[in-house]
Amino acid sequence: MRKVRNKKVIDKISYKSFRANRTRNVIAIIAIALTAMLFTTLFTVGIGTAENFQRQTMRQAGGDSHGVFKNITEEQYEKLSRHPLVKESADNRLVANTVENPEFLKRHMEIWYYPKNFYGHHFIEIIDGKAPEKAEEVLVDETSLKLLGMKAKAGQQITLLLKIREGQEPVERTFRISGVIRSDPALDVGFTVVSKAYLAEHQEELQYTYDQDTSPVGAIRMEIVFQNSQGIQEKLDKVARESGYSTKEGEKNYIASNANWAYISESTSGDPMTVAAIAGVGFLIVLTGYLIIYNIFQISVMKDIRFYGLLKTIGTTGKQIKKIIRRQALLLSAIGIPCGLFVGFFVGKAIVPMLLSHTIAGNSDSAVSMNPWIFVGATVFALVTVFISAGKPAKLAAKVSPVEAVRYTEGKRQAKKQKKTTDGGKISRMALSNLGRNKGKTVIVIVSLSLAIVLLNSIFTFTNAFDMDKYLANFVSSDFVIANAKYFNSEYSARKEDLQESNLTESFIEACEEQEGFEKGGRIYAATDQVGVKISDYKIPKNMPVNENGELCWMWNGEKIPVTKLNEENYQTMYYGVDDFLFEKMEVYEGEKDLDVIKEKLATGNYLIYAVSTDDNGMVRKEDMVHHAGDKVTLSFPNGEEREVEILSVIKENYYGLSTRYSVIFPYYTTAEVFRKDLSEDYLMSYSFDVRDDREEAIQQFVKNYSEKTEPTMNYESKLKWSNEFESLKGMFTIIGCFLTFVVAVIGILNFINAILTSIVTRLRELAMLESIGMTKKQIIKMLTLEGIYYAGFTMISSVLIGMLMSVTILRVLTSQIWFMKYQFVIWPMLVTFPFLLVLGWLVPKAAYHFQGKKSMIEQLKNED
C-alpha cells in the first residue's frame, strides 16, 4: 500500500476543527483544569503532609542524622568515626541532667554540646549573634529567654541552675549569650548549647560514668550520617562489628544503636485507613474528571459526526480520525492542565496546615516545598484521565461509516414497531423521550450531578458522627483537673523523694473551691515507690508473658520487658487514694458495681480496685489483665506490714482523669482516707472538680490566671480545652469535605450545562422543523425546560438511592472504626440541594435556547450540515 505523507494535513484539520468548537473548548478546558487542580491538590497535600511529618519526626528524634550510637566513650567514638561507611559524625553530649530554674517548670530546658558543623542537622537556626566559642558562652532559644523575662538578644548574661547528675545539688552558673536560636514551636522544650571549651573546662564533672550509674551526662551520643538512608540499622550494626564492638545486648563490648525514627517510618507500611482514604479520594477525582471530559468529547463527536463522515468519504482512515481527536485532547490539556497545576498547588498548600493542626506536627511551622513529583504526578494522572475519557468517543468517530455519519441523528435506532397512543404529542412525553434518545449521555449527566450530592451528604453524615461525649470521655472525667505543671508535662514523679517538686498544693485547691459556681471535687493521691505486691504470693495469669526465668513481663515492640520490682521480694505498684467524688467517674468492668458497697468495703483496707488498660474504643485489653475480681494479693508497706487484700472490682483505665499518665502493670485504688492512713497526705497528685455550666468559662479564666501569676508551678486542664479541640477537628473535616464537594459539584453542573447546550445546538434544525409544523417557541422552551427538570428529578432519585445505600454500608463501617464516632443516618443535606437542582434544571435549558435560538425558523431550516 502506498504511503501518503499527510501528517501536515491531519494536523491542519485537527487545528481548524479545534478552533471551530469554541464553546466545547471553553467547557473542556475548565473541566480539565478542575481535574488537574484536584490531582495537584491531592499530590500537594499527600507529599506536603509526608514532608512535614518526616521533618517533625526528625525534630522529635533530635535531628536528621541517619542513626545514633548511644552513651559511648571518646575512645569508642574515635574508632567508630573512622569507619568508611560514616560520612559525617558528631560527638554530642548532655552536660547536665536537668536545668532547675523555676521558670522552666512548664517548659523544661535541656543543655547540650553540639559540634558547630552539625548545627544544621539539629535544626539549630541562629537568629541573633553567633555560635559559642568560649567556655562561658552559650546559645539559648528565644522562648526560654522570654520565660526568663529577657529579650531575644545576644550579649546578655543568663544564670542557670544546673543539676549535673541525679541526686546532686544544683550548681548556679552564669553564662554570656553569644547567640539566640529559633524555638521549635512543635517541641515544648528549651535548649541551651555550650561550646567545646566548656567541655574542657568542666571535664572532671563530665567524666564518663554510664557504665557505673547509667548517667547519660558526659557520655557521647554519636550522631551519624551515611551516604543514603537505605538499610540504616544494618549499616549501624556493620560499623559497630567492624570497629570491634558487639551488637548483642548483655555482651561486654556491646554498643547500643538505633536508626532515626523518621527514616524508619518511610519504610513501614501506611495506615490502612489513610491508604484507603487517599485511594478513595483519588478514585473520586478520576471518576469525576472522566465523567465530564468523556461527556464533552462524546457530545462533540456526535455533533461533528457528519464532519468525520465527510472526511471518510475523501479517504481519511479511522486511525487518522482518532489522531485528530487525540490531538485536540492534547491541545485542550496543554491549556487546562497548567492552569490546574498552578491553582491546585496553592489550594493544597493552604490545606496542609489545616490537616496538620490536629496531628503531632500541628504546632510546627508547616511548609510545602515545590516538589517536582507533585506536578509530574498530577500531570500524568490528568493526561491519563483525559485520554481515557477521549478514547471511546474517538473509537465511535473512527468506526462510523460515511453513509451512517451523514444520516446520523442523536439517539437514532433501528425502526421499532409503531405504537398507537393518544398522548404521544404531549410536550411532557416528548421531553421524556428526548432524554432517552441517548441513554448513555443522560446517565453520565445524572451520575455526575448525583455524585456531588451524594458526596455532600456523605461529608455531613461523617462529621455528624463526631460524638463529643465519646471524645471527651477519653480525655476528661470532670470539668477541671488541677495539678503540678510536671503532671501535665509527663514529668510527674510519685516517688517520696520528689514530692516537694511534683505535688499539687492545697492552696490551689482552696482557691478553686472558693470560686462562685464550684460544685464538688475530689483529690487523688499516688505513690509508686512505697507499696509492693509480694512476688511469691502472686500467681501469674496465663495471658501474661514470662521470660526464660519465669519472670512476669510486659510486651514492648515485640520484646518481653521484665516488670519493675520494688525490691527483690515485691513488684512495684502504683497505689492510688481517691475521694468519693472520683468513684463516680469510674467505669466498672468486672466485680462489684454498687458504689456504696465499693466505698464501704474499701474503707476496711482489705479490698482494692484494679484498673485494666483499654483501647481507643474503650474496649478492655484482656491480654493485659493481671487480676480478675476476687483475686487475692499480698501488699507490702514501708512500715514492714504485709496485708492480704482482695480485688473487689476491675475498672477500665481512666488515663487522663485517674492516673499519673504513664502506664504501670499494677495500678490499685483505695479510698483517700485509707491511703493517708497507709502512707501520708504528702502524696497529693491532682484535684478534679465540676462547676456550674454558666460559670465554666469564668472559672477557666480564673485557674489560668492563678496558675500563671499566683502559683506558676501549677497548671490545669479543662473540658473546654478538649471541647474546642473537638470542634476544631470537626470543622477541619467539614471545610475540606465541602471544598471537595464544591469542586465535584462544579464539574457536575458544567457537565449538565454542556449536555443541555450541545443538545440544543445539535437540534436547532429539528426544533425549527417542530416550529414549522405549528409548535410555538413557548412550547419549545417548555419542552426543553421539562427536559432539564427531568434531569433534576432523575438526579434526585438516584442521589437518594445511592446516598442511602452508601450511608448504611460504607459510612456505617467507616465511622464504627473511629473511636470517637457514632453513626447516625443523615439525609437532610440532600434534601436541601433539591430545590436548587430543580431551579438549575429549569434555568439552564431556557438560557441556552435563548442564546442559541435567536435565528428565525427560516434561517435555521436553510442551514445545511
JSON list of N, CA, C and O in Angstrom, two decimals, residues 13-53:
[
{"chain": "A", "resi": 13, "resn": "ILE", "atom": "N", "xyz": [-6.20, 19.93, 9.81]},
{"chain": "A", "resi": 13, "resn": "ILE", "atom": "CA", "xyz": [-7.63, 19.65, 10.03]},
{"chain": "A", "resi": 13, "resn": "ILE", "atom": "C", "xyz": [-7.94, 19.65, 11.52]},
{"chain": "A", "resi": 13, "resn": "ILE", "atom": "O", "xyz": [-8.95, 20.19, 11.97]},
{"chain": "A", "resi": 14, "resn": "SER", "atom": "N", "xyz": [-7.05, 19.01, 12.29]},
{"chain": "A", "resi": 14, "resn": "SER", "atom": "CA", "xyz": [-7.24, 18.95, 13.74]},
{"chain": "A", "resi": 14, "resn": "SER", "atom": "C", "xyz": [-7.29, 20.34, 14.34]},
{"chain": "A", "resi": 14, "resn": "SER", "atom": "O", "xyz": [-8.15, 20.64, 15.18]},
{"chain": "A", "resi": 15, "resn": "TYR", "atom": "N", "xyz": [-6.38, 21.20, 13.91]},
{"chain": "A", "resi": 15, "resn": "TYR", "atom": "CA", "xyz": [-6.30, 22.55, 14.47]},
{"chain": "A", "resi": 15, "resn": "TYR", "atom": "C", "xyz": [-7.53, 23.37, 14.07]},
{"chain": "A", "resi": 15, "resn": "TYR", "atom": "O", "xyz": [-8.10, 24.09, 14.89]},
{"chain": "A", "resi": 16, "resn": "LYS", "atom": "N", "xyz": [-7.95, 23.26, 12.77]},
{"chain": "A", "resi": 16, "resn": "LYS", "atom": "CA", "xyz": [-9.12, 24.01, 12.30]},
{"chain": "A", "resi": 16, "resn": "LYS", "atom": "C", "xyz": [-10.39, 23.55, 13.02]},
{"chain": "A", "resi": 16, "resn": "LYS", "atom": "O", "xyz": [-11.23, 24.36, 13.40]},
{"chain": "A", "resi": 17, "resn": "SER", "atom": "N", "xyz": [-10.51, 22.23, 13.18]},
{"chain": "A", "resi": 17, "resn": "SER", "atom": "CA", "xyz": [-11.67, 21.69, 13.90]},
{"chain": "A", "resi": 17, "resn": "SER", "atom": "C", "xyz": [-11.67, 22.15, 15.35]},
{"chain": "A", "resi": 17, "resn": "SER", "atom": "O", "xyz": [-12.72, 22.45, 15.92]},
{"chain": "A", "resi": 18, "resn": "PHE", "atom": "N", "xyz": [-10.47, 22.21, 15.93]},
{"chain": "A", "resi": 18, "resn": "PHE", "atom": "CA", "xyz": [-10.34, 22.68, 17.31]},
{"chain": "A", "resi": 18, "resn": "PHE", "atom": "C", "xyz": [-10.84, 24.11, 17.45]},
{"chain": "A", "resi": 18, "resn": "PHE", "atom": "O", "xyz": [-11.59, 24.44, 18.37]},
{"chain": "A", "resi": 19, "resn": "ARG", "atom": "N", "xyz": [-10.44, 24.97, 16.52]},
{"chain": "A", "resi": 19, "resn": "ARG", "atom": "CA", "xyz": [-10.85, 26.38, 16.60]},
{"chain": "A", "resi": 19, "resn": "ARG", "atom": "C", "xyz": [-12.33, 26.55, 16.36]},
{"chain": "A", "resi": 19, "resn": "ARG", "atom": "O", "xyz": [-12.95, 27.50, 16.85]},
{"chain": "A", "resi": 20, "resn": "ALA", "atom": "N", "xyz": [-12.94, 25.64, 15.59]},
{"chain": "A", "resi": 20, "resn": "ALA", "atom": "CA", "xyz": [-14.36, 25.77, 15.28]},
{"chain": "A", "resi": 20, "resn": "ALA", "atom": "C", "xyz": [-15.26, 25.45, 16.46]},
{"chain": "A", "resi": 20, "resn": "ALA", "atom": "O", "xyz": [-16.41, 25.88, 16.50]},
{"chain": "A", "resi": 21, "resn": "ASN", "atom": "N", "xyz": [-14.75, 24.67, 17.45]},
{"chain": "A", "resi": 21, "resn": "ASN", "atom": "CA", "xyz": [-15.55, 24.26, 18.60]},
{"chain": "A", "resi": 21, "resn": "ASN", "atom": "C", "xyz": [-15.22, 25.09, 19.83]},
{"chain": "A", "resi": 21, "resn": "ASN", "atom": "O", "xyz": [-14.71, 24.59, 20.84]},
{"chain": "A", "resi": 22, "resn": "ARG", "atom": "N", "xyz": [-15.46, 26.37, 19.77]},
{"chain": "A", "resi": 22, "resn": "ARG", "atom": "CA", "xyz": [-15.05, 27.27, 20.85]},
{"chain": "A", "resi": 22, "resn": "ARG", "atom": "C", "xyz": [-15.80, 26.99, 22.16]},
{"chain": "A", "resi": 22, "resn": "ARG", "atom": "O", "xyz": [-15.22, 27.00, 23.24]},
{"chain": "A", "resi": 23, "resn": "THR", "atom": "N", "xyz": [-17.11, 26.78, 22.06]},
{"chain": "A", "resi": 23, "resn": "THR", "atom": "CA", "xyz": [-17.88, 26.52, 23.27]},
{"chain": "A", "resi": 23, "resn": "THR", "atom": "C", "xyz": [-17.41, 25.24, 23.95]},
{"chain": "A", "resi": 23, "resn": "THR", "atom": "O", "xyz": [-17.19, 25.19, 25.16]},
{"chain": "A", "resi": 24, "resn": "ARG", "atom": "N", "xyz": [-17.24, 24.18, 23.10]},
{"chain": "A", "resi": 24, "resn": "ARG", "atom": "CA", "xyz": [-16.73, 22.92, 23.62]},
{"chain": "A", "resi": 24, "resn": "ARG", "atom": "C", "xyz": [-15.37, 23.11, 24.27]},
{"chain": "A", "resi": 24, "resn": "ARG", "atom": "O", "xyz": [-15.07, 22.57, 25.35]},
{"chain": "A", "resi": 25, "resn": "ASN", "atom": "N", "xyz": [-14.52, 23.90, 23.63]},
{"chain": "A", "resi": 25, "resn": "ASN", "atom": "CA", "xyz": [-13.17, 24.10, 24.14]},
{"chain": "A", "resi": 25, "resn": "ASN", "atom": "C", "xyz": [-13.15, 24.77, 25.51]},
{"chain": "A", "resi": 25, "resn": "ASN", "atom": "O", "xyz": [-12.41, 24.35, 26.40]},
{"chain": "A", "resi": 26, "resn": "VAL", "atom": "N", "xyz": [-13.98, 25.81, 25.67]},
{"chain": "A", "resi": 26, "resn": "VAL", "atom": "CA", "xyz": [-14.01, 26.52, 26.95]},
{"chain": "A", "resi": 26, "resn": "VAL", "atom": "C", "xyz": [-14.43, 25.58, 28.08]},
{"chain": "A", "resi": 26, "resn": "VAL", "atom": "O", "xyz": [-13.80, 25.51, 29.14]},
{"chain": "A", "resi": 27, "resn": "ILE", "atom": "N", "xyz": [-15.52, 24.83, 27.84]},
{"chain": "A", "resi": 27, "resn": "ILE", "atom": "CA", "xyz": [-16.02, 23.92, 28.87]},
{"chain": "A", "resi": 27, "resn": "ILE", "atom": "C", "xyz": [-14.99, 22.81, 29.15]},
{"chain": "A", "resi": 27, "resn": "ILE", "atom": "O", "xyz": [-14.74, 22.44, 30.30]},
{"chain": "A", "resi": 28, "resn": "ALA", "atom": "N", "xyz": [-14.38, 22.28, 28.07]},
{"chain": "A", "resi": 28, "resn": "ALA", "atom": "CA", "xyz": [-13.40, 21.21, 28.24]},
{"chain": "A", "resi": 28, "resn": "ALA", "atom": "C", "xyz": [-12.17, 21.69, 28.99]},
{"chain": "A", "resi": 28, "resn": "ALA", "atom": "O", "xyz": [-11.64, 20.98, 29.86]},
{"chain": "A", "resi": 29, "resn": "ILE", "atom": "N", "xyz": [-11.71, 22.89, 28.67]},
{"chain": "A", "resi": 29, "resn": "ILE", "atom": "CA", "xyz": [-10.54, 23.44, 29.36]},
{"chain": "A", "resi": 29, "resn": "ILE", "atom": "C", "xyz": [-10.82, 23.63, 30.84]},
{"chain": "A", "resi": 29, "resn": "ILE", "atom": "O", "xyz": [-9.99, 23.29, 31.70]},
{"chain": "A", "resi": 30, "resn": "ILE", "atom": "N", "xyz": [-12.01, 24.15, 31.16]},
{"chain": "A", "resi": 30, "resn": "ILE", "atom": "CA", "xyz": [-12.39, 24.31, 32.57]},
{"chain": "A", "resi": 30, "resn": "ILE", "atom": "C", "xyz": [-12.42, 22.95, 33.26]},
{"chain": "A", "resi": 30, "resn": "ILE", "atom": "O", "xyz": [-11.92, 22.78, 34.38]},
{"chain": "A", "resi": 31, "resn": "ALA", "atom": "N", "xyz": [-13.02, 21.95, 32.58]},
{"chain": "A", "resi": 31, "resn": "ALA", "atom": "CA", "xyz": [-13.11, 20.61, 33.17]},
{"chain": "A", "resi": 31, "resn": "ALA", "atom": "C", "xyz": [-11.73, 20.00, 33.39]},
{"chain": "A", "resi": 31, "resn": "ALA", "atom": "O", "xyz": [-11.46, 19.42, 34.44]},
{"chain": "A", "resi": 32, "resn": "ILE", "atom": "N", "xyz": [-10.87, 20.12, 32.40]},
{"chain": "A", "resi": 32, "resn": "ILE", "atom": "CA", "xyz": [-9.51, 19.55, 32.52]},
{"chain": "A", "resi": 32, "resn": "ILE", "atom": "C", "xyz": [-8.73, 20.29, 33.60]},
{"chain": "A", "resi": 32, "resn": "ILE", "atom": "O", "xyz": [-8.00, 19.68, 34.38]},
{"chain": "A", "resi": 33, "resn": "ALA", "atom": "N", "xyz": [-8.90, 21.62, 33.66]},
{"chain": "A", "resi": 33, "resn": "ALA", "atom": "CA", "xyz": [-8.21, 22.41, 34.69]},
{"chain": "A", "resi": 33, "resn": "ALA", "atom": "C", "xyz": [-8.67, 22.00, 36.09]},
{"chain": "A", "resi": 33, "resn": "ALA", "atom": "O", "xyz": [-7.86, 21.85, 37.01]},
{"chain": "A", "resi": 34, "resn": "LEU", "atom": "N", "xyz": [-10.00, 21.79, 36.24]},
{"chain": "A", "resi": 34, "resn": "LEU", "atom": "CA", "xyz": [-10.51, 21.35, 37.54]},
{"chain": "A", "resi": 34, "resn": "LEU", "atom": "C", "xyz": [-9.98, 19.97, 37.91]},
{"chain": "A", "resi": 34, "resn": "LEU", "atom": "O", "xyz": [-9.62, 19.71, 39.06]},
{"chain": "A", "resi": 35, "resn": "THR", "atom": "N", "xyz": [-9.94, 19.07, 36.93]},
{"chain": "A", "resi": 35, "resn": "THR", "atom": "CA", "xyz": [-9.42, 17.73, 37.19]},
{"chain": "A", "resi": 35, "resn": "THR", "atom": "C", "xyz": [-7.95, 17.80, 37.57]},
{"chain": "A", "resi": 35, "resn": "THR", "atom": "O", "xyz": [-7.50, 17.16, 38.54]},
{"chain": "A", "resi": 36, "resn": "ALA", "atom": "N", "xyz": [-7.17, 18.59, 36.82]},
{"chain": "A", "resi": 36, "resn": "ALA", "atom": "CA", "xyz": [-5.74, 18.75, 37.15]},
{"chain": "A", "resi": 36, "resn": "ALA", "atom": "C", "xyz": [-5.57, 19.41, 38.51]},
{"chain": "A", "resi": 36, "resn": "ALA", "atom": "O", "xyz": [-4.66, 19.06, 39.27]},
{"chain": "A", "resi": 37, "resn": "MET", "atom": "N", "xyz": [-6.45, 20.36, 38.82]},
{"chain": "A", "resi": 37, "resn": "MET", "atom": "CA", "xyz": [-6.38, 21.03, 40.12]},
{"chain": "A", "resi": 37, "resn": "MET", "atom": "C", "xyz": [-6.61, 20.05, 41.26]},
{"chain": "A", "resi": 37, "resn": "MET", "atom": "O", "xyz": [-5.90, 20.05, 42.27]},
{"chain": "A", "resi": 38, "resn": "LEU", "atom": "N", "xyz": [-7.60, 19.17, 41.08]},
{"chain": "A", "resi": 38, "resn": "LEU", "atom": "CA", "xyz": [-7.88, 18.16, 42.10]},
{"chain": "A", "resi": 38, "resn": "LEU", "atom": "C", "xyz": [-6.69, 17.22, 42.30]},
{"chain": "A", "resi": 38, "resn": "LEU", "atom": "O", "xyz": [-6.31, 16.90, 43.42]},
{"chain": "A", "resi": 39, "resn": "PHE", "atom": "N", "xyz": [-6.11, 16.77, 41.19]},
{"chain": "A", "resi": 39, "resn": "PHE", "atom": "CA", "xyz": [-4.95, 15.89, 41.29]},
{"chain": "A", "resi": 39, "resn": "PHE", "atom": "C", "xyz": [-3.77, 16.61, 41.95]},
{"chain": "A", "resi": 39, "resn": "PHE", "atom": "O", "xyz": [-3.07, 16.05, 42.80]},
{"chain": "A", "resi": 40, "resn": "THR", "atom": "N", "xyz": [-3.55, 17.85, 41.55]},
{"chain": "A", "resi": 40, "resn": "THR", "atom": "CA", "xyz": [-2.44, 18.62, 42.13]},
{"chain": "A", "resi": 40, "resn": "THR", "atom": "C", "xyz": [-2.66, 18.85, 43.62]},
{"chain": "A", "resi": 40, "resn": "THR", "atom": "O", "xyz": [-1.73, 18.74, 44.42]},
{"chain": "A", "resi": 41, "resn": "THR", "atom": "N", "xyz": [-3.90, 19.16, 43.98]},
{"chain": "A", "resi": 41, "resn": "THR", "atom": "CA", "xyz": [-4.21, 19.34, 45.40]},
{"chain": "A", "resi": 41, "resn": "THR", "atom": "C", "xyz": [-3.95, 18.07, 46.18]},
{"chain": "A", "resi": 41, "resn": "THR", "atom": "O", "xyz": [-3.35, 18.09, 47.27]},
{"chain": "A", "resi": 42, "resn": "LEU", "atom": "N", "xyz": [-4.38, 16.93, 45.62]},
{"chain": "A", "resi": 42, "resn": "LEU", "atom": "CA", "xyz": [-4.16, 15.65, 46.29]},
{"chain": "A", "resi": 42, "resn": "LEU", "atom": "C", "xyz": [-2.68, 15.36, 46.46]},
{"chain": "A", "resi": 42, "resn": "LEU", "atom": "O", "xyz": [-2.22, 14.97, 47.54]},
{"chain": "A", "resi": 43, "resn": "PHE", "atom": "N", "xyz": [-1.89, 15.55, 45.40]},
{"chain": "A", "resi": 43, "resn": "PHE", "atom": "CA", "xyz": [-0.45, 15.29, 45.47]},
{"chain": "A", "resi": 43, "resn": "PHE", "atom": "C", "xyz": [0.23, 16.28, 46.42]},
{"chain": "A", "resi": 43, "resn": "PHE", "atom": "O", "xyz": [1.14, 15.91, 47.16]},
{"chain": "A", "resi": 44, "resn": "THR", "atom": "N", "xyz": [-0.20, 17.55, 46.38]},
{"chain": "A", "resi": 44, "resn": "THR", "atom": "CA", "xyz": [0.40, 18.55, 47.27]},
{"chain": "A", "resi": 44, "resn": "THR", "atom": "C", "xyz": [0.12, 18.22, 48.72]},
{"chain": "A", "resi": 44, "resn": "THR", "atom": "O", "xyz": [1.03, 18.27, 49.56]},
{"chain": "A", "resi": 45, "resn": "VAL", "atom": "N", "xyz": [-1.13, 17.87, 49.01]},
{"chain": "A", "resi": 45, "resn": "VAL", "atom": "CA", "xyz": [-1.49, 17.51, 50.38]},
{"chain": "A", "resi": 45, "resn": "VAL", "atom": "C", "xyz": [-0.75, 16.26, 50.82]},
{"chain": "A", "resi": 45, "resn": "VAL", "atom": "O", "xyz": [-0.20, 16.20, 51.93]},
{"chain": "A", "resi": 46, "resn": "GLY", "atom": "N", "xyz": [-0.71, 15.25, 49.95]},
{"chain": "A", "resi": 46, "resn": "GLY", "atom": "CA", "xyz": [-0.04, 14.00, 50.31]},
{"chain": "A", "resi": 46, "resn": "GLY", "atom": "C", "xyz": [1.45, 14.17, 50.54]},
{"chain": "A", "resi": 46, "resn": "GLY", "atom": "O", "xyz": [1.99, 13.79, 51.60]},
{"chain": "A", "resi": 47, "resn": "ILE", "atom": "N", "xyz": [2.13, 14.77, 49.57]},
{"chain": "A", "resi": 47, "resn": "ILE", "atom": "CA", "xyz": [3.58, 14.95, 49.68]},
{"chain": "A", "resi": 47, "resn": "ILE", "atom": "C", "xyz": [3.91, 15.98, 50.75]},
{"chain": "A", "resi": 47, "resn": "ILE", "atom": "O", "xyz": [4.85, 15.80, 51.53]},
{"chain": "A", "resi": 48, "resn": "GLY", "atom": "N", "xyz": [3.13, 17.07, 50.81]},
{"chain": "A", "resi": 48, "resn": "GLY", "atom": "CA", "xyz": [3.38, 18.10, 51.82]},
{"chain": "A", "resi": 48, "resn": "GLY", "atom": "C", "xyz": [3.20, 17.58, 53.24]},
{"chain": "A", "resi": 48, "resn": "GLY", "atom": "O", "xyz": [4.01, 17.87, 54.12]},
{"chain": "A", "resi": 49, "resn": "THR", "atom": "N", "xyz": [2.15, 16.78, 53.45]},
{"chain": "A", "resi": 49, "resn": "THR", "atom": "CA", "xyz": [1.93, 16.19, 54.77]},
{"chain": "A", "resi": 49, "resn": "THR", "atom": "C", "xyz": [3.06, 15.24, 55.13]},
{"chain": "A", "resi": 49, "resn": "THR", "atom": "O", "xyz": [3.56, 15.24, 56.26]},
{"chain": "A", "resi": 50, "resn": "ALA", "atom": "N", "xyz": [3.46, 14.41, 54.16]},
{"chain": "A", "resi": 50, "resn": "ALA", "atom": "CA", "xyz": [4.57, 13.47, 54.42]},
{"chain": "A", "resi": 50, "resn": "ALA", "atom": "C", "xyz": [5.85, 14.21, 54.76]},
{"chain": "A", "resi": 50, "resn": "ALA", "atom": "O", "xyz": [6.59, 13.82, 55.68]},
{"chain": "A", "resi": 51, "resn": "GLU", "atom": "N", "xyz": [6.14, 15.28, 54.02]},
{"chain": "A", "resi": 51, "resn": "GLU", "atom": "CA", "xyz": [7.35, 16.07, 54.30]},
{"chain": "A", "resi": 51, "resn": "GLU", "atom": "C", "xyz": [7.32, 16.66, 55.71]},
{"chain": "A", "resi": 51, "resn": "GLU", "atom": "O", "xyz": [8.31, 16.61, 56.44]},
{"chain": "A", "resi": 52, "resn": "ASN", "atom": "N", "xyz": [6.16, 17.21, 56.08]},
{"chain": "A", "resi": 52, "resn": "ASN", "atom": "CA", "xyz": [6.05, 17.84, 57.40]},
{"chain": "A", "resi": 52, "resn": "ASN", "atom": "C", "xyz": [6.12, 16.81, 58.52]},
{"chain": "A", "resi": 52, "resn": "ASN", "atom": "O", "xyz": [6.73, 17.06, 59.56]},
{"chain": "A", "resi": 53, "resn": "PHE", "atom": "N", "xyz": [5.50, 15.65, 58.30]},
{"chain": "A", "resi": 53, "resn": "PHE", "atom": "CA", "xyz": [5.57, 14.60, 59.31]},
{"chain": "A", "resi": 53, "resn": "PHE", "atom": "C", "xyz": [7.00, 14.12, 59.47]},
{"chain": "A", "resi": 53, "resn": "PHE", "atom": "O", "xyz": [7.47, 13.88, 60.59]}
]
